[in-house]
C-alpha atoms as a PDB file:
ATOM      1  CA  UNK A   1     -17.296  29.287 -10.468  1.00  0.00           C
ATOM      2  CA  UNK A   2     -19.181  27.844 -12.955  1.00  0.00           C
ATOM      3  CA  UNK A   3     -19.853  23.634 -12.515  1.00  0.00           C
ATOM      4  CA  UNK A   4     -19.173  22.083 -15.809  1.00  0.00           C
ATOM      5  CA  UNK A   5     -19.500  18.138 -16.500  1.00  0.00           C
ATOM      6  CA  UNK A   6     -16.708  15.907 -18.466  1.00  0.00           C
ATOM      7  CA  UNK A   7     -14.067  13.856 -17.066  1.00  0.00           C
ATOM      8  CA  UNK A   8     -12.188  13.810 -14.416  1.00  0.00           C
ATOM      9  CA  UNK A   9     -10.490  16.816 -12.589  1.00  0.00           C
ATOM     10  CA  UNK A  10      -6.840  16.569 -11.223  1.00  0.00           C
ATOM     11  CA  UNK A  11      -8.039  18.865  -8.638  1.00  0.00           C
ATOM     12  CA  UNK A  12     -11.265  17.705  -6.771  1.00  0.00           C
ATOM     13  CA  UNK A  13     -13.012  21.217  -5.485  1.00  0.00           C
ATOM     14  CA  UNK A  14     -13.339  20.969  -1.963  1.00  0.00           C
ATOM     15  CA  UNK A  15     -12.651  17.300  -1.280  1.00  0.00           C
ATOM     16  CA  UNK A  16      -9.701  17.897   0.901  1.00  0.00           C
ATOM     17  CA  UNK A  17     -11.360  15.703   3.260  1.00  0.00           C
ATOM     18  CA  UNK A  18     -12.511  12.561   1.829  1.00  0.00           C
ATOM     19  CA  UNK A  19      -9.055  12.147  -0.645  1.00  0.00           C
ATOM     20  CA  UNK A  20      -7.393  12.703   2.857  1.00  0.00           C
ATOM     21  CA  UNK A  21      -9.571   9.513   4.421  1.00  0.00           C
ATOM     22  CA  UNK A  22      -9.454   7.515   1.553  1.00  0.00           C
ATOM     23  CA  UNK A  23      -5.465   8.099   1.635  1.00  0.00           C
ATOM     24  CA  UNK A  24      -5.017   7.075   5.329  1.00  0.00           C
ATOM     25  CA  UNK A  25      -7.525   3.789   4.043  1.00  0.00           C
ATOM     26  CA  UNK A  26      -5.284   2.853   1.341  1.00  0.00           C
ATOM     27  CA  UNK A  27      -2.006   3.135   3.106  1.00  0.00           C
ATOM     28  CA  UNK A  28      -3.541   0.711   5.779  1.00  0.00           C
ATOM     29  CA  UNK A  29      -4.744  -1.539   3.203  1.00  0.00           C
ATOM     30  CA  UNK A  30      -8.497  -1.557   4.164  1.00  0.00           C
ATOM     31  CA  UNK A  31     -10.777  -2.168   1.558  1.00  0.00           C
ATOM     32  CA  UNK A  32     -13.064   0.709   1.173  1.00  0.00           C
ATOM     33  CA  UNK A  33     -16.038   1.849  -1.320  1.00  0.00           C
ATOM     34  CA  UNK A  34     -16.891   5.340  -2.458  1.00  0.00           C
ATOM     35  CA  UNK A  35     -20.060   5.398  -3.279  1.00  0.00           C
ATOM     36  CA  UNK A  36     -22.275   8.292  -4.577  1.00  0.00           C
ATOM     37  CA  UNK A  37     -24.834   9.798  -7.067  1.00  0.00           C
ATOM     38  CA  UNK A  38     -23.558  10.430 -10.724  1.00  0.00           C
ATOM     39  CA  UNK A  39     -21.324  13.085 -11.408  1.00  0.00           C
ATOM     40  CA  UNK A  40     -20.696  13.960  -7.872  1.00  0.00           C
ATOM     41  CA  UNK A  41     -16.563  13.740  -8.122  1.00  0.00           C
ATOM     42  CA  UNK A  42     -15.968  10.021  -7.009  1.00  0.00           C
ATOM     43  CA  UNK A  43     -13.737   8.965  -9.886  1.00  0.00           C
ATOM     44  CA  UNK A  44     -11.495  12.673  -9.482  1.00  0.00           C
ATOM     45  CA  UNK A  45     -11.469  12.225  -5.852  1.00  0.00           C
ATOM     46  CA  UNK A  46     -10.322   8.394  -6.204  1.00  0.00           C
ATOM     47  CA  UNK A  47      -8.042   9.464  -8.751  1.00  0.00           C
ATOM     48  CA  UNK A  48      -6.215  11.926  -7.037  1.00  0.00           C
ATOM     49  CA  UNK A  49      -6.260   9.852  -3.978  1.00  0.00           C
ATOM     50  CA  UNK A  50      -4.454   7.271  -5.922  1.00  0.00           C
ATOM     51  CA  UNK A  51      -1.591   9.769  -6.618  1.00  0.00           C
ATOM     52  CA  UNK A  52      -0.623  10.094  -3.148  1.00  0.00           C
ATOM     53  CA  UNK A  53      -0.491   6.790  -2.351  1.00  0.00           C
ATOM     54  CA  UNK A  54       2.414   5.115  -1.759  1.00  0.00           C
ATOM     55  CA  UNK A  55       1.424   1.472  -2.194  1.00  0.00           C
ATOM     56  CA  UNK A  56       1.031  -0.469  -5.487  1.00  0.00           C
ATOM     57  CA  UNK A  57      -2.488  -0.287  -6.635  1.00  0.00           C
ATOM     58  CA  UNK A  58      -4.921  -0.608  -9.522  1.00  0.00           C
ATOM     59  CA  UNK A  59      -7.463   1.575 -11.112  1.00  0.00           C
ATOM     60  CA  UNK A  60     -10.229  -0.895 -12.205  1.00  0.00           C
ATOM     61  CA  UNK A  61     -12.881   0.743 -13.780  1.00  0.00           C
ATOM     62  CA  UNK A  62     -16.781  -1.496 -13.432  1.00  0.00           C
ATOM     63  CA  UNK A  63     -18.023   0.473 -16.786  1.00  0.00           C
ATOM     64  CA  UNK A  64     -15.310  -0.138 -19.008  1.00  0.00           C
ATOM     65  CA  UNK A  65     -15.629  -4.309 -17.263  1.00  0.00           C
ATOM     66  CA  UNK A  66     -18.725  -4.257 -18.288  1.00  0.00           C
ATOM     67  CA  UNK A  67     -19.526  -4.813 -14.844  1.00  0.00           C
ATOM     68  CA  UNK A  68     -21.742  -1.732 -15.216  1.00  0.00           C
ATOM     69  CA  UNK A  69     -24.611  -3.603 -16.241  1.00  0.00           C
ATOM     70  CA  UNK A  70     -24.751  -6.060 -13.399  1.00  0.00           C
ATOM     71  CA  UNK A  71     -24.272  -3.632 -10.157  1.00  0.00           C
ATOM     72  CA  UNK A  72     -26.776  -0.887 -11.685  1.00  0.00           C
END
């Protein structure tokens, strides 16, 4: 299958795993961090993540905060 880059994917290949852990995280309200290099999956796999979980959340994004610029 042929990698291509854009936006996020409603279907993280092969992430089972980590949207699995990040699930069981959120749903016992413990802060967590995904961090990565660019264009590795981390906004599809917190994305989808968010889907399953059942608690109220929010999607807060740093580059559209402009907070971009200070954590880079």
């Amino acid at each position: 299958m042929k990698f291509i880059f854009g936006k996020p994917v409603d279907e993280p290949f092969d992430r089972e795993n980590e949207i699995r852990q990040l699930v069981e995280m959120a749903n016992r309200r413990q802060p967590t961090t995904i961090i990565g290099v660019r264009r590795i999956g981390k906004t599809s796999v917190i994305l989808k993540g968010l889907k399953m979980v059942e608690t109220p959340k929010v999607y807060l994004s740093a580059v559209l905060c402009g907070l971009f610029q200070f954590i880079s």
